[in-house]
Amino acid sequence: MSEEAPFTIEQFYKYVEQGKLMGGRCKKCGTIYLPPRPLCTKCFSKDFEWVEISPKGKLLTYTIIHVAPVQFQSMAPYAVGIVQLENGLKIPGMIRDVEHEKIEIGMELQVGFEKPSATASQWPQWPRYYFKPV
Amino acid sequence: MKGKPLVSIISAGLSKFGKLEGLYGREIFAEAAKEAFDRCPNLDPKKDIQALFVGHMGESYEHQGHTGATLADWAGLLHIPATRTETACASSGAALRAGIFAVLSGLYDVVMVGGVEKMTNRTTPEVTEFLAMASDFPFEQWHGITFPGLYALMATAHMHEYGTTEEQLAMVAVKNHHNGYLNPKAHMQKEITLEKALSSRMIAWPLKLYDCSLITDGASCLIITKPELAKKYTDTPVHIIGSGQASDSIGIYERESFTSLIAAKIAAKQAYEMAGVTPKDIDVAEVHDCFTIAEIIAYEDLGFCKTGEGGRLIESGETTLEGNLPVNTSGGLKAKGHPVGATGTAQAYEIYLQLTGQADKRQVKDARIGLTHNVGGSGATAAVHIFRRE
Ligand SMILES: [Zn+2]
C-alpha cells in the first residue's frame, strides 16, 4: 500500500495519524523530502519511494507564542520550534511536555503524535505531530 | 546600464496612516492619489496615466478582492488597465516593479503604482490569522506558528548565534518611534523609552508589543515615467536606478539560515549591481521593520554592516537621523505603520521626499541616493530598489 500512496501532504498526515513520520525519497538522486513533494526540485524526477524518518532531533530555534490565532487561543502561551532531525531535515512544530523555562537551543527532542480529532468537520482534518523531551 | 535611470518618479502620494475609522480601502487610496495629482500640476491624470499596478495583500480584511479595477475607478482613472500584484507584505514593491517593466517595455509612457490595505476594522486575532496566511499553511500555521512567531524564531536564533540582545531589539523601536514622532502622517506619533519597549507585553518571546509593527490602514502611490519625459512633468524627478526581487521557500523551516533572508540578499545584490553603487553610497534607507529583529537582519542582508553585527549597528547610533546612514526616517513599519499592501510604495514615497528635500523635520541633509527594502511574509519574497535624485 505504502508504495502506491501518493507523495502528498495529505498522505504525510495520514502517516502521522498512524504514528509515523514519513518522507519521500527521490529514486533518481536520493534527496529526501519532508514533507514529501510530487516533483524532485533538484533533478525534476517524479519517481519517489516512502521512507520512515527517525523521530529524534535537536532544537534549532524556538519561541513562546502568547498572542495566538483564534483557533489556538485556548492553548496560549505555547512553545513552537524548528527541530533538525537525525537525517538533517528540519520541521517546525509545537514543543510540549516541558516547562517553557527549560527549553533551550540544542536540546534533544523527539516527535510525538496527537490522536486525530474526531470532531473536525472542515478541511483539513490533519492530526498534529509535536515535539517532546526524549 | 549601470546607474542609468530605469524610470523616473514624477510624483508621489500617501494617505494618513492610522486607524482610519469608517474609511474603506478604496477611499483611502483616493486620498493618496489626490496628493500625487496635486503635487504634479503638469500631469493630466486622465490623459497621461496609462496603466495602474497596485499591491494589496488580502481579500479577508474588507471582503474585497479585484482591487486593481476598483482603485483605478476611485482614483478617477477608468478605463485604464489596472492590475493587482500580490507578494504578501511586498505586494506594492512588486507593483512598483510591474510598473517599471511596463514603462521599460515601451508600451506606456506614464504609469501609476501603489498599494492599499484596510486592517483596523478587524480584531487582533483576526488580523493575526489573516497575516499568517502569507506563511506556510500545512506546517507553520497548522502548528500554531503566527507571523510574530516566525520572526521570533529568527530573533531567538540571531540572539543565540551572535549575542544580539532584547535591548538592541528595543533600540530599533525607540529610534523608529522617534522618527514617527516627526512624521505627521505616521500612525504612532509618540516617543517611547527603552524601558517602555522592554516592559511591554509579550507577543511571541522574545518579541514584545513594541517589537511589532502596527495594524494600520493606509495607501500609497507613485507616478513613474520614462527618464527622458520626466522633465516635462517636474523639475525634481527621482530616478530609480536599481531594482531587484527574489524568492525563497514559503516555510522558514526549509531554509539554510534563520538569521538572514536570502531573498533579500539576492534582491539587494541585483539592485546594487544595476545601480552601480555599494552599501557605502546609500544616504538614506527605508527597510522592512515588520519586527525589530527584521531591521537588524536587514542591516546585515543589505551590507550596512557585517553578518551578525546588526545589533551593534543599532547600538552605535549610525542609523538614527543624526547618524551616517539614517534608516526608516519615516518611522518605518514600526511607527509609521504597516498597511501591508501599501508598504512597498510607502517606503518609496519617503525616499522620494528625502531625495527632493521635502522630508521636513526628518530631512537627511544632502541625501542623494536612497534605498528601499520590502519583504513579503517571512522572507519568501524580497524587493529592493535604489533611487537617485536628479
Ligand atoms: Zn531527484
XYZ file of C-alpha atoms and ligand atoms in Angstrom:
525
model
C 0.000 0.000 0.000
C 2.720 2.416 1.022
C 4.455 2.014 -2.329
C 1.447 3.336 -4.182
C 0.423 6.044 -1.750
C 0.701 9.466 -3.439
C 3.567 11.711 -2.372
C 1.369 14.424 -0.951
C 0.958 16.482 2.198
C -2.416 14.771 2.674
C -0.683 11.384 2.711
C 2.064 12.689 5.033
C -0.635 13.490 7.595
C -2.286 10.077 7.064
C 1.004 8.569 8.202
C 1.084 10.975 11.155
C -2.298 9.528 12.103
C -0.607 6.112 12.170
C 2.177 7.487 14.386
C 4.781 7.555 11.645
C 6.973 10.344 10.305
C 7.350 9.571 6.610
C 9.252 11.386 3.866
C 9.566 10.876 0.142
C 12.942 9.830 -1.324
C 13.735 10.608 -4.943
C 14.760 7.314 -6.514
C 16.898 9.117 -9.069
C 19.032 11.464 -6.949
C 18.332 10.254 -3.412
C 17.072 13.560 -1.999
C 14.604 13.058 0.850
C 11.698 15.454 1.147
C 9.906 16.136 4.413
C 7.135 16.948 3.714
C 7.072 14.874 0.539
C 6.748 16.573 -2.842
C 5.419 15.204 -6.130
C 8.349 16.619 -8.093
C 12.005 16.444 -7.119
C 13.081 20.062 -7.163
C 16.733 19.036 -7.532
C 16.543 16.672 -10.540
C 12.873 17.012 -11.635
C 12.194 13.295 -11.310
C 8.716 12.148 -10.246
C 9.891 8.727 -9.139
C 9.734 8.506 -5.323
C 9.627 5.980 -2.508
C 8.414 6.425 1.083
C 10.996 6.284 3.840
C 10.399 6.342 7.573
C 12.279 9.181 9.241
C 13.873 8.888 12.673
C 11.744 10.982 15.022
C 14.704 12.207 17.088
C 16.447 15.512 16.675
C 17.797 18.741 18.133
C 16.088 22.068 18.673
C 17.467 24.764 16.340
C 15.324 27.693 17.448
C 12.087 28.337 19.322
C 9.601 30.911 20.553
C 6.761 31.093 23.038
C 3.564 32.274 21.362
C 1.483 34.498 23.635
C -0.820 36.125 21.087
C -2.352 33.249 19.159
C -4.690 32.952 16.190
C -8.356 32.362 17.033
C -8.208 28.560 16.914
C -5.152 28.330 19.204
C -6.149 30.908 21.792
C -7.116 28.369 24.451
C -3.589 26.880 24.332
C -1.583 30.115 24.669
C 1.105 30.594 25.798
C 2.603 27.652 23.936
C 6.078 26.851 22.618
C 6.916 26.187 18.986
C 10.269 25.436 17.461
C 12.172 24.079 14.493
C 13.835 20.718 15.019
C 16.624 19.249 12.934
C 16.079 15.516 12.747
C 18.875 12.961 12.742
C 18.897 12.807 8.946
C 19.439 16.565 8.748
C 15.926 17.557 7.665
C 14.097 20.260 9.572
C 10.458 20.531 10.625
C 8.533 23.026 12.725
C 6.000 22.140 15.395
C 4.808 22.677 18.942
C 7.024 21.729 21.865
C 5.024 20.058 24.652
C 5.524 18.289 27.963
C 8.363 20.579 29.048
C 8.379 23.782 31.101
C 8.969 26.800 28.889
C 11.873 27.947 31.075
C 13.665 24.665 30.435
C 13.537 24.916 26.648
C 16.896 25.691 25.091
C 18.530 25.643 21.693
C 20.364 22.372 21.124
C 18.161 20.286 23.420
C 17.195 16.802 22.273
C 13.579 16.335 21.306
C 11.545 13.639 19.674
C 8.404 13.668 17.627
C 5.155 12.675 19.317
C 1.819 12.096 17.621
C -1.540 13.508 18.591
C -4.680 11.443 18.375
C -6.717 12.663 15.401
C -9.598 14.894 16.369
C -12.921 13.141 15.929
C -14.838 16.385 15.850
C -13.135 18.153 12.935
C -15.614 18.535 10.128
C -13.889 21.124 7.974
C -10.851 20.801 5.730
C -8.204 19.992 6.696
C -8.632 17.050 9.061
C -4.934 16.586 9.693
C -3.724 15.216 13.024
C -0.782 17.050 14.555
C 2.671 15.788 15.388
C 4.615 17.679 18.049
C 7.950 17.629 19.862
C 8.578 16.330 23.380
C 11.664 15.694 25.501
C 13.483 12.419 24.829
C 23.487 50.260 -17.966
C 24.997 50.827 -14.501
C 23.384 53.734 -12.719
C 21.293 54.637 -15.737
C 17.771 55.591 -14.679
C 15.280 52.801 -15.400
C 12.298 55.081 -14.823
C 11.730 58.380 -13.052
C 9.266 59.205 -10.302
C 7.464 62.443 -11.117
C 5.057 62.437 -8.200
C 4.030 60.503 -5.111
C 1.161 60.376 -2.652
C 0.499 58.930 0.766
C -2.691 58.846 2.785
C -2.617 59.466 6.503
C -1.566 56.195 8.154
C -3.501 55.058 11.207
C -6.787 53.743 12.433
C -8.898 55.422 9.780
C -12.254 54.644 11.247
C -15.147 54.478 8.815
C -12.910 54.626 5.754
C -12.879 51.816 3.221
C -9.682 50.864 1.342
C -10.680 52.457 -1.942
C -11.462 55.737 -0.170
C -8.038 55.727 1.457
C -6.364 55.096 -1.903
C -8.239 58.061 -3.401
C -6.580 60.266 -0.750
C -3.096 59.094 -1.748
C -3.900 59.510 -5.455
C -5.182 63.041 -4.891
C -1.920 64.065 -3.220
C 0.101 62.662 -6.132
C -2.066 64.509 -8.659
C -1.877 67.809 -6.746
C 1.871 67.518 -6.405
C 2.294 67.429 -10.175
C 0.274 70.197 -11.863
C 1.782 69.446 -15.262
C 0.206 65.994 -15.188
C -3.262 65.455 -16.580
C -4.161 62.191 -14.811
C -6.977 61.135 -17.122
C -4.988 61.863 -20.251
C -1.481 60.902 -19.164
C -1.714 57.878 -16.851
C -1.953 54.756 -18.991
C -1.857 51.860 -16.530
C -2.149 51.099 -12.811
C -0.454 48.396 -10.748
C -1.445 48.082 -7.110
C -0.305 45.941 -4.224
C -2.989 44.543 -1.948
C -2.417 41.569 0.295
C -5.756 40.143 1.256
C -9.431 39.963 0.485
C -10.197 38.882 4.031
C -9.950 42.290 5.710
C -12.676 44.011 3.715
C -14.243 41.060 1.964
C -12.982 42.691 -1.201
C -10.723 41.374 -3.894
C -10.311 42.540 -7.506
C -8.531 45.601 -6.216
C -6.894 46.842 -9.422
C -10.025 47.938 -11.228
C -11.662 49.202 -8.039
C -8.777 51.536 -7.269
C -8.458 52.738 -10.868
C -12.107 53.771 -10.694
C -11.870 55.512 -7.335
C -8.704 57.340 -8.392
C -10.577 58.678 -11.436
C -8.620 56.616 -13.916
C -11.251 54.484 -15.647
C -10.763 52.728 -18.127
C -7.015 52.147 -17.983
C -5.698 48.609 -17.481
C -5.429 48.022 -13.729
C -3.800 45.004 -12.129
C -3.269 43.884 -8.559
C 0.041 42.328 -7.564
C 0.284 40.097 -4.509
C 3.511 39.124 -2.766
C 2.210 39.434 0.817
C 3.797 42.437 2.587
C 5.914 43.139 -0.505
C 2.852 43.489 -2.739
C 3.471 47.108 -3.676
C 7.214 46.532 -4.038
C 6.124 44.085 -6.720
C 3.626 46.634 -8.092
C 6.486 49.102 -8.458
C 8.484 46.522 -10.393
C 5.497 45.761 -12.603
C 5.253 49.481 -13.324
C 8.944 49.672 -14.113
C 8.576 46.764 -16.552
C 5.535 48.413 -18.157
C 7.435 51.640 -18.813
C 10.674 49.903 -19.823
C 8.765 47.745 -22.292
C 7.973 50.894 -24.216
C 4.256 50.206 -24.093
C 3.432 53.063 -21.698
C 4.886 56.498 -21.008
C 3.250 57.188 -17.648
C 2.149 54.568 -15.117
C 0.767 54.764 -11.592
C 1.857 52.209 -8.998
C 0.726 51.937 -5.417
C -0.865 49.865 -2.726
C -3.517 49.794 -0.053
C -4.630 47.830 2.979
C -7.512 48.371 5.357
C -6.908 46.377 8.542
C -8.175 48.086 11.677
C -11.800 47.066 11.129
C -10.748 43.580 12.290
C -9.883 42.228 15.747
C -6.248 41.453 16.569
C -6.810 37.655 16.493
C -8.447 38.019 13.069
C -5.578 40.128 11.725
C -3.116 37.647 13.247
C -4.820 34.885 11.314
C -5.045 36.838 8.030
C -1.381 37.869 8.160
C -0.366 34.284 8.888
C -1.878 33.329 5.533
C 1.297 34.720 3.975
C 3.224 31.941 5.714
C 3.182 28.201 5.076
C -0.204 26.709 5.973
C 0.316 22.928 6.376
C 3.415 23.117 8.580
C 3.627 26.605 10.095
C 0.076 27.907 10.523
C -1.273 24.422 11.193
C 1.063 24.094 14.157
C 0.096 27.424 15.668
C 3.012 29.493 14.383
C 1.997 33.125 13.950
C 3.704 35.852 11.975
C 5.378 37.383 15.031
C 6.212 33.760 15.883
C 8.191 33.311 12.661
C 10.242 36.446 13.288
C 10.620 35.389 16.912
C 12.173 32.137 15.656
C 14.656 34.289 13.715
C 15.256 36.528 16.739
C 15.969 33.589 19.048
C 18.413 32.166 16.510
C 20.092 35.569 16.000
C 20.447 36.092 19.744
C 21.885 32.617 20.166
C 24.288 32.859 17.234
C 25.511 36.463 17.523
C 24.658 37.580 21.036
C 22.056 40.084 19.870
C 20.093 41.321 22.879
C 16.486 42.211 23.665
C 17.776 45.727 24.442
C 19.181 46.045 20.930
C 15.831 44.961 19.504
C 14.101 47.588 21.642
C 16.524 50.264 20.390
C 15.124 49.781 16.886
C 11.663 50.523 18.263
C 12.851 53.603 20.164
C 14.603 55.003 17.063
C 11.672 54.392 14.749
C 9.169 55.833 17.203
C 11.315 58.958 17.395
C 11.229 59.264 13.595
C 7.497 58.580 13.509
C 7.031 61.354 16.064
C 8.464 63.720 13.438
C 6.218 62.397 10.655
C 2.716 63.907 10.645
C 1.409 61.025 8.546
C 2.716 58.300 10.869
C 0.256 56.130 12.781
C 2.199 56.453 16.062
C 3.417 59.943 16.741
C 4.874 59.431 20.145
C 8.316 58.795 21.538
C 8.912 55.705 23.645
C 11.652 54.841 26.105
C 13.778 51.731 26.111
C 12.182 50.718 29.422
C 8.701 51.047 27.999
C 9.602 48.909 24.982
C 11.273 46.258 27.136
C 8.399 46.058 29.603
C 5.622 45.873 27.024
C 3.529 42.730 26.927
C 4.847 39.583 25.322
C 3.621 38.698 21.818
C 5.982 35.872 20.847
C 9.037 35.634 23.049
C 11.466 37.403 22.691
C 9.278 39.809 20.714
C 7.096 42.147 22.736
C 4.385 44.554 21.707
C 6.892 47.298 20.857
C 8.939 44.903 18.721
C 5.980 44.533 16.371
C 4.771 46.806 13.605
C 1.290 48.222 13.822
C -2.042 47.147 12.443
C -2.704 50.154 10.263
C -4.886 51.464 7.454
C -3.191 53.309 4.642
C -2.468 53.750 0.954
C 0.459 54.978 -1.119
C 1.252 55.654 -4.756
C 3.919 56.853 -7.175
C 3.670 58.132 -10.704
C 6.522 56.987 -12.897
C 7.599 57.771 -16.431
C 10.440 57.331 -18.885
C 13.506 59.279 -17.724
C 13.550 61.327 -20.923
C 9.977 62.506 -20.305
C 10.378 63.317 -16.611
C 11.271 66.992 -17.073
C 8.029 67.566 -18.938
C 6.255 66.961 -15.613
C 8.620 68.135 -12.896
C 11.944 69.850 -12.270
C 12.743 67.431 -9.460
C 12.284 63.860 -10.639
C 13.726 60.991 -8.623
C 15.276 58.270 -10.735
C 15.033 54.579 -9.960
C 18.457 53.208 -10.845
C 18.296 49.692 -9.407
C 15.573 47.102 -8.928
C 15.885 43.576 -7.592
C 13.456 40.895 -6.485
C 13.926 37.309 -5.359
C 12.031 34.414 -3.793
C 12.645 31.784 -1.133
C 10.830 28.790 0.371
C 7.487 29.748 1.902
C 8.353 27.845 5.079
C 11.293 29.256 7.013
C 11.991 25.777 8.365
C 13.275 24.666 4.952
C 15.894 27.409 4.784
C 19.574 27.038 5.448
C 19.693 30.070 7.719
C 17.211 31.532 10.190
C 19.356 34.603 10.789
C 19.250 36.181 7.346
C 16.814 36.423 4.443
C 18.460 35.007 1.351
C 15.828 36.538 -0.947
C 16.695 39.990 0.414
C 20.403 39.385 -0.100
C 19.851 38.320 -3.712
C 17.466 41.221 -4.439
C 19.952 43.668 -2.903
C 22.828 42.296 -4.968
C 20.777 42.703 -8.155
C 19.784 46.255 -7.262
C 23.287 47.352 -6.209
C 24.809 45.930 -9.382
C 22.209 47.516 -11.618
C 22.639 50.859 -9.877
C 26.439 50.653 -9.846
C 26.559 51.589 -6.166
C 27.662 49.909 -2.945
C 26.109 49.967 0.530
C 28.517 52.802 1.424
C 26.879 55.051 -1.186
C 23.425 54.873 0.419
C 22.469 58.118 2.186
C 19.054 57.065 3.494
C 17.127 53.782 3.582
C 13.655 52.531 4.345
C 13.834 48.888 5.429
C 11.125 46.365 6.214
C 10.969 46.533 10.017
C 7.784 44.494 10.403
C 9.513 43.381 13.616
C 12.559 44.947 15.254
C 14.664 41.864 14.510
C 13.810 42.324 10.818
C 15.549 45.720 10.777
C 18.648 44.232 12.385
C 18.703 41.396 9.850
C 18.088 43.935 7.056
C 21.243 45.881 8.059
C 23.215 42.688 7.530
C 21.451 41.489 4.379
C 21.862 44.915 2.751
C 25.553 45.100 3.633
C 25.203 48.066 6.007
C 27.271 46.013 8.446
C 28.863 42.581 8.618
C 26.828 39.444 9.274
C 25.971 39.221 12.955
C 26.738 42.877 13.685
C 23.253 44.305 13.172
C 22.693 44.559 16.912
C 25.880 46.548 17.328
C 24.950 48.827 14.415
C 21.681 49.932 16.036
C 23.574 50.437 19.283
C 26.155 52.671 17.556
C 23.512 55.251 16.633
C 24.652 55.321 12.994
C 21.134 54.586 11.739
C 19.420 57.416 13.641
C 18.545 60.687 11.904
C 21.853 62.107 13.154
C 23.926 59.115 12.071
C 25.772 58.412 8.829
C 23.080 56.135 7.446
C 19.626 57.076 8.711
C 17.249 54.119 8.415
C 13.458 54.342 8.493
C 13.277 58.113 8.728
C 9.512 57.820 8.171
C 9.123 55.856 11.406
C 9.199 52.612 9.451
C 6.583 49.922 9.641
C 7.089 50.098 13.397
C 5.782 53.632 13.957
C 4.533 54.933 10.622
C 2.501 51.733 10.393
C 2.257 48.690 8.152
C -0.841 48.567 5.971
C 0.749 45.586 4.275
C -0.197 46.151 0.641
C 0.718 49.847 0.859
C 4.120 49.434 2.475
C 6.425 48.971 -0.540
C 5.400 52.167 -2.275
C 5.050 53.995 1.052
C 8.756 53.309 1.586
C 9.458 54.721 -1.883
C 7.309 57.764 -1.010
C 9.572 58.529 1.958
C 12.698 58.182 -0.177
C 11.072 60.441 -2.783
C 10.519 63.091 -0.083
C 14.064 62.707 1.216
C 15.699 62.978 -2.202
C 13.625 66.027 -3.157
C 14.272 67.811 0.155
C 10.659 67.611 1.307
C 11.068 65.485 4.437
C 10.763 68.477 6.762
C 11.861 67.765 10.370
C 13.277 64.389 9.442
C 15.151 65.588 6.358
C 18.519 63.912 5.863
C 20.966 66.609 4.750
C 22.151 66.315 1.147
C 20.538 62.919 0.643
C 21.392 61.872 -2.890
C 20.959 58.087 -3.030
C 18.226 56.147 -1.241
C 17.202 52.501 -0.891
C 14.028 50.596 -0.095
C 13.916 47.021 1.199
C 10.473 45.438 1.114
C 9.924 41.890 2.384
C 6.953 39.622 1.757
C 5.868 37.400 4.617
C 8.755 35.818 6.467
C 11.090 36.390 3.531
C 9.713 34.252 0.701
C 9.709 37.476 -1.316
C 12.004 40.474 -1.160
C 12.194 43.537 -3.388
C 14.982 46.116 -3.200
C 15.036 49.421 -5.063
C 17.696 52.102 -5.331
C 16.856 55.739 -6.056
C 18.928 58.760 -7.075
C 17.982 62.380 -7.158
C 18.417 64.474 -10.309
Zn 15.829 13.915 -7.508
